[in-house]
PDB file of C-alpha atoms in Angstrom:
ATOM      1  CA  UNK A   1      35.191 -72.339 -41.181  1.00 87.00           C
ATOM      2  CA  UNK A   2      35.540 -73.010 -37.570  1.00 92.00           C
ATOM      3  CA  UNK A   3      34.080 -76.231 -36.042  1.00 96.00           C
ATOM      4  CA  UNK A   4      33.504 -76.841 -32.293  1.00 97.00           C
ATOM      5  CA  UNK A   5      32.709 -79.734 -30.159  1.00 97.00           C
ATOM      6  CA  UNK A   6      31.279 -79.664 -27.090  1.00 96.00           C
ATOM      7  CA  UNK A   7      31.921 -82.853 -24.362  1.00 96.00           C
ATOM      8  CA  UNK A   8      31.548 -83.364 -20.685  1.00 97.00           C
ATOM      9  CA  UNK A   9      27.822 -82.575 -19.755  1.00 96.00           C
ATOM     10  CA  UNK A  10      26.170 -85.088 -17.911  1.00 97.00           C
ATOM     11  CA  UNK A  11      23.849 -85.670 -14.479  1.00 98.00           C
ATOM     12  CA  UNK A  12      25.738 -84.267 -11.428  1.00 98.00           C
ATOM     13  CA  UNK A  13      24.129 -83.713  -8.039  1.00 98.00           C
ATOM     14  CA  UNK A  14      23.723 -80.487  -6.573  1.00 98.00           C
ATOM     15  CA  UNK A  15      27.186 -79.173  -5.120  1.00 98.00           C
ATOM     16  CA  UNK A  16      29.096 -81.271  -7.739  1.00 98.00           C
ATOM     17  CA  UNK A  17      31.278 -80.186 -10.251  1.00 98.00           C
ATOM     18  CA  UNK A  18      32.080 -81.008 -13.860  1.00 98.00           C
ATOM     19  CA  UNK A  19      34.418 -79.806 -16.479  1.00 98.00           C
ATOM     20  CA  UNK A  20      33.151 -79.127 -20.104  1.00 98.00           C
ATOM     21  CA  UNK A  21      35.354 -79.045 -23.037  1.00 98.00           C
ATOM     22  CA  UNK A  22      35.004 -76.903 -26.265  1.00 98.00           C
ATOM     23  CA  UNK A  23      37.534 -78.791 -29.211  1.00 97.00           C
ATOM     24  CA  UNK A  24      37.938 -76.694 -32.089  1.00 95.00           C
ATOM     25  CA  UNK A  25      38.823 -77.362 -35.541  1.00 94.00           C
ATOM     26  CA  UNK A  26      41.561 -74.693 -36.211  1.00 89.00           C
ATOM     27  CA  UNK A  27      44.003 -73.052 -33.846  1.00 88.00           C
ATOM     28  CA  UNK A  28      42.076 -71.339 -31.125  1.00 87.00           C
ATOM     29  CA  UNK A  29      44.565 -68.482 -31.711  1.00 86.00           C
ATOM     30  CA  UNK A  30      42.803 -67.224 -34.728  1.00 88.00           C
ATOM     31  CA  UNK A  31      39.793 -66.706 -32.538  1.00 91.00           C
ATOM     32  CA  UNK A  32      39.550 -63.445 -31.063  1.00 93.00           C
ATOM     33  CA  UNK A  33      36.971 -64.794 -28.266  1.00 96.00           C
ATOM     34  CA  UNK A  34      35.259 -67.765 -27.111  1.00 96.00           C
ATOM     35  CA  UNK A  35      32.657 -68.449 -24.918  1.00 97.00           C
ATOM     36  CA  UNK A  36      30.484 -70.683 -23.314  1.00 98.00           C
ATOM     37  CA  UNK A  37      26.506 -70.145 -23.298  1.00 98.00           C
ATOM     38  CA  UNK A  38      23.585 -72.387 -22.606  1.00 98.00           C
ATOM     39  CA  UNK A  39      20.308 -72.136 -22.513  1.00 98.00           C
ATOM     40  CA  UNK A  40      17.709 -73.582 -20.110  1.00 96.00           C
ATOM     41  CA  UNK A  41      13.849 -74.980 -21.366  1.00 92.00           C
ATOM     42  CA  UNK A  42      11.652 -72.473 -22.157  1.00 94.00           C
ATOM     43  CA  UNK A  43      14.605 -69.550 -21.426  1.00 96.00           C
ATOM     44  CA  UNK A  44      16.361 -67.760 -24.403  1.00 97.00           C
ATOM     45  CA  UNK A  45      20.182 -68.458 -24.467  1.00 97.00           C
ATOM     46  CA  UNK A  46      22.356 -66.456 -22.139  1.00 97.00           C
ATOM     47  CA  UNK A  47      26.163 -65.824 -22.120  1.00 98.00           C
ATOM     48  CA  UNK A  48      27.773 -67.642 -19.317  1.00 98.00           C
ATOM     49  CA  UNK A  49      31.698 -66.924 -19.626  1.00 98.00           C
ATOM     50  CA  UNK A  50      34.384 -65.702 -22.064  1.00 98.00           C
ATOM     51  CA  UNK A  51      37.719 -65.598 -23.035  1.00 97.00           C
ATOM     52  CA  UNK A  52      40.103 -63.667 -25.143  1.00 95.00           C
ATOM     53  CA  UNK A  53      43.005 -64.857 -27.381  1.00 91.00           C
ATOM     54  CA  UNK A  54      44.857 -62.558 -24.712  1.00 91.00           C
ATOM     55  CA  UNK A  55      43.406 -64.153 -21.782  1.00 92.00           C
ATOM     56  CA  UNK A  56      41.022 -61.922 -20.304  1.00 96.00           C
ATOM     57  CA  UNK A  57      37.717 -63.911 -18.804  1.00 98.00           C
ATOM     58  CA  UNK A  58      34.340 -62.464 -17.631  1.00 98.00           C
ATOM     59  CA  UNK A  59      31.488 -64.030 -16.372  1.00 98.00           C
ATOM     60  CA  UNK A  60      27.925 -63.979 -15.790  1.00 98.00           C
ATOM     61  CA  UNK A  61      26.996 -62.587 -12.476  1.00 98.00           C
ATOM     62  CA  UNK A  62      24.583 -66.258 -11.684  1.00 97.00           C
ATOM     63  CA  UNK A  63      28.287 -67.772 -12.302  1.00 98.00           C
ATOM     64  CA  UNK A  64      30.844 -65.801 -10.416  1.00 98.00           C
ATOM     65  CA  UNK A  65      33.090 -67.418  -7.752  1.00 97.00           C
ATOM     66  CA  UNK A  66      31.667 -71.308  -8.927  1.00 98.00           C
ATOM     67  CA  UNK A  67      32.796 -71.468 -12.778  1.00 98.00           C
ATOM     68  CA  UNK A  68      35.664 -70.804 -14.543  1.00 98.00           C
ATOM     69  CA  UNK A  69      36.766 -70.707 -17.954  1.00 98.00           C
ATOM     70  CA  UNK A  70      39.912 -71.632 -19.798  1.00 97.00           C
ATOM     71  CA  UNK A  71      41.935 -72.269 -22.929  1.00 95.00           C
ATOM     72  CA  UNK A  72      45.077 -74.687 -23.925  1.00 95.00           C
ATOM     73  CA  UNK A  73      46.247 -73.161 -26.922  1.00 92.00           C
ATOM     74  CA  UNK A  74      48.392 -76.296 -27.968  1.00 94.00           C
ATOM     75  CA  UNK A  75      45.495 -78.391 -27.686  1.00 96.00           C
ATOM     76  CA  UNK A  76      42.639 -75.963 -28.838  1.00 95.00           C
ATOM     77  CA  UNK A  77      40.598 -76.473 -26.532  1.00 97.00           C
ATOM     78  CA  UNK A  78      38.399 -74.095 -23.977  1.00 97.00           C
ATOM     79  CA  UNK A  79      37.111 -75.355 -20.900  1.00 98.00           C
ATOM     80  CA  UNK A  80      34.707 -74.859 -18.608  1.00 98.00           C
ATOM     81  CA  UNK A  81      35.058 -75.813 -14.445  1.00 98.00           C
ATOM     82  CA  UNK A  82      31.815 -76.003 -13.023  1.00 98.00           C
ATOM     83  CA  UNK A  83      31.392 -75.865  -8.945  1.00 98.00           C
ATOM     84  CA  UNK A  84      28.904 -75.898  -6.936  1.00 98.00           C
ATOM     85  CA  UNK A  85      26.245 -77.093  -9.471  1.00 98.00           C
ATOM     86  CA  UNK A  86      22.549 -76.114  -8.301  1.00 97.00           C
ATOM     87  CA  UNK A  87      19.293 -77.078 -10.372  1.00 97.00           C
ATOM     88  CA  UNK A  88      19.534 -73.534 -11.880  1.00 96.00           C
ATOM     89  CA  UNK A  89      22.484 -74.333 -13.718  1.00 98.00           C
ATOM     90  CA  UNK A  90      21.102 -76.680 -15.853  1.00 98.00           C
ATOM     91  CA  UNK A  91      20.592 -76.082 -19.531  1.00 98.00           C
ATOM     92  CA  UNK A  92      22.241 -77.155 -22.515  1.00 98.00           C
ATOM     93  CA  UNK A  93      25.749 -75.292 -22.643  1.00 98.00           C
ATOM     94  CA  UNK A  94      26.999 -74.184 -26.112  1.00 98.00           C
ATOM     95  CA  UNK A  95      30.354 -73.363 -26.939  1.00 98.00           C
ATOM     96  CA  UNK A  96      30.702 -69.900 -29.543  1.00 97.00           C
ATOM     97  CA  UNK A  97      33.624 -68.778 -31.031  1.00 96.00           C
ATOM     98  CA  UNK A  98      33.800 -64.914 -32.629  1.00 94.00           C
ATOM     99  CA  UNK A  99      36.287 -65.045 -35.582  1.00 90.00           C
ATOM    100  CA  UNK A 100      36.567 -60.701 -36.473  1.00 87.00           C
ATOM    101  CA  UNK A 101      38.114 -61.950 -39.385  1.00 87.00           C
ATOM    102  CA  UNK A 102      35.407 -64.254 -40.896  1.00 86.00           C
ATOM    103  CA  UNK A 103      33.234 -61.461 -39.696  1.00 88.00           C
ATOM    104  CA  UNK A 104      31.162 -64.372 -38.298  1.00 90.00           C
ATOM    105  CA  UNK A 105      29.911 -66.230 -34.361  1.00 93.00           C
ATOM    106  CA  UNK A 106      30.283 -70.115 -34.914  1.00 96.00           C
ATOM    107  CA  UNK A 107      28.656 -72.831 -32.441  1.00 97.00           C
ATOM    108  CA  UNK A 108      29.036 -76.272 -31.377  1.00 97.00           C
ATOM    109  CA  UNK A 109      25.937 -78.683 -31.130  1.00 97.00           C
ATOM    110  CA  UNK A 110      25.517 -78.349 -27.374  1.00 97.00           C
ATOM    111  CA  UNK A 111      26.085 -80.654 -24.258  1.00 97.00           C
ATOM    112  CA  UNK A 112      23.131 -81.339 -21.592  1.00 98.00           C
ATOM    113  CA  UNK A 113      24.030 -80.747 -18.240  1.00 98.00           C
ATOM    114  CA  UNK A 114      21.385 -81.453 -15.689  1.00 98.00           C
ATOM    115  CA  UNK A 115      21.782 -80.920 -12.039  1.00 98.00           C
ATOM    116  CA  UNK A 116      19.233 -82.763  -9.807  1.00 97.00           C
ATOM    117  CA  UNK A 117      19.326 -84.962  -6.957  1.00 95.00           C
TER     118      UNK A 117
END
């Protein structure tokens, strides 16, 4: 069982920044990827960024060049940096995390991030 919580959402104006975090309950090693999605009112969810336990990251296109996603091992913990906010970016962001072994996607409870002036 793999439990994640999300933090760092919050109001931002448009061209600001913030950093989400993704804490996990177990050693982020075990987890063979983890991701950040969110989904916007009234829109189905949509992946936004991933990372291996090797490393690699790819994003959504809408994302590209403004976020980016990371991991502290020691700390379990995945970020998200978040530049260059614009009202399309806001949504509730979830945090996933794809444990092969468990043969199963877990998620945190979500963190609001609304960008508007």
């Amino acid at each position: 069982q793999v439990q994640l919580v999300e933090s760092g959402g919050g109001l931002v104006q448009p061209g600001g920044s913030l950093r989400l975090s993704c804490a996990a309950s177990v050693s982020i090693l075990r987890v063979n990827v983890m991701g950040w999605y969110r989904q916007a009112p009234g829109k189905q969810r949509e992946l936004v960024a991933t990372i291996t336990s090797g490393g690699s990251t790819s994003y959504a296109d809408s994302v590209k060049g403004r976020f980016t996603i990371s991991r502290d091992n020691p700390k379990n913990t995945v970020y998200l940096q978040m530049n260059s906010l614009n009202p399309e970016d806001t949504a509730v962001y979830f945090c996933n995390a794809l444990v092969i072994s468990d043969l199963r996607n877990y998620w945190g409870q979500g963190t609001q991030v609304t960008v508007s002036s």
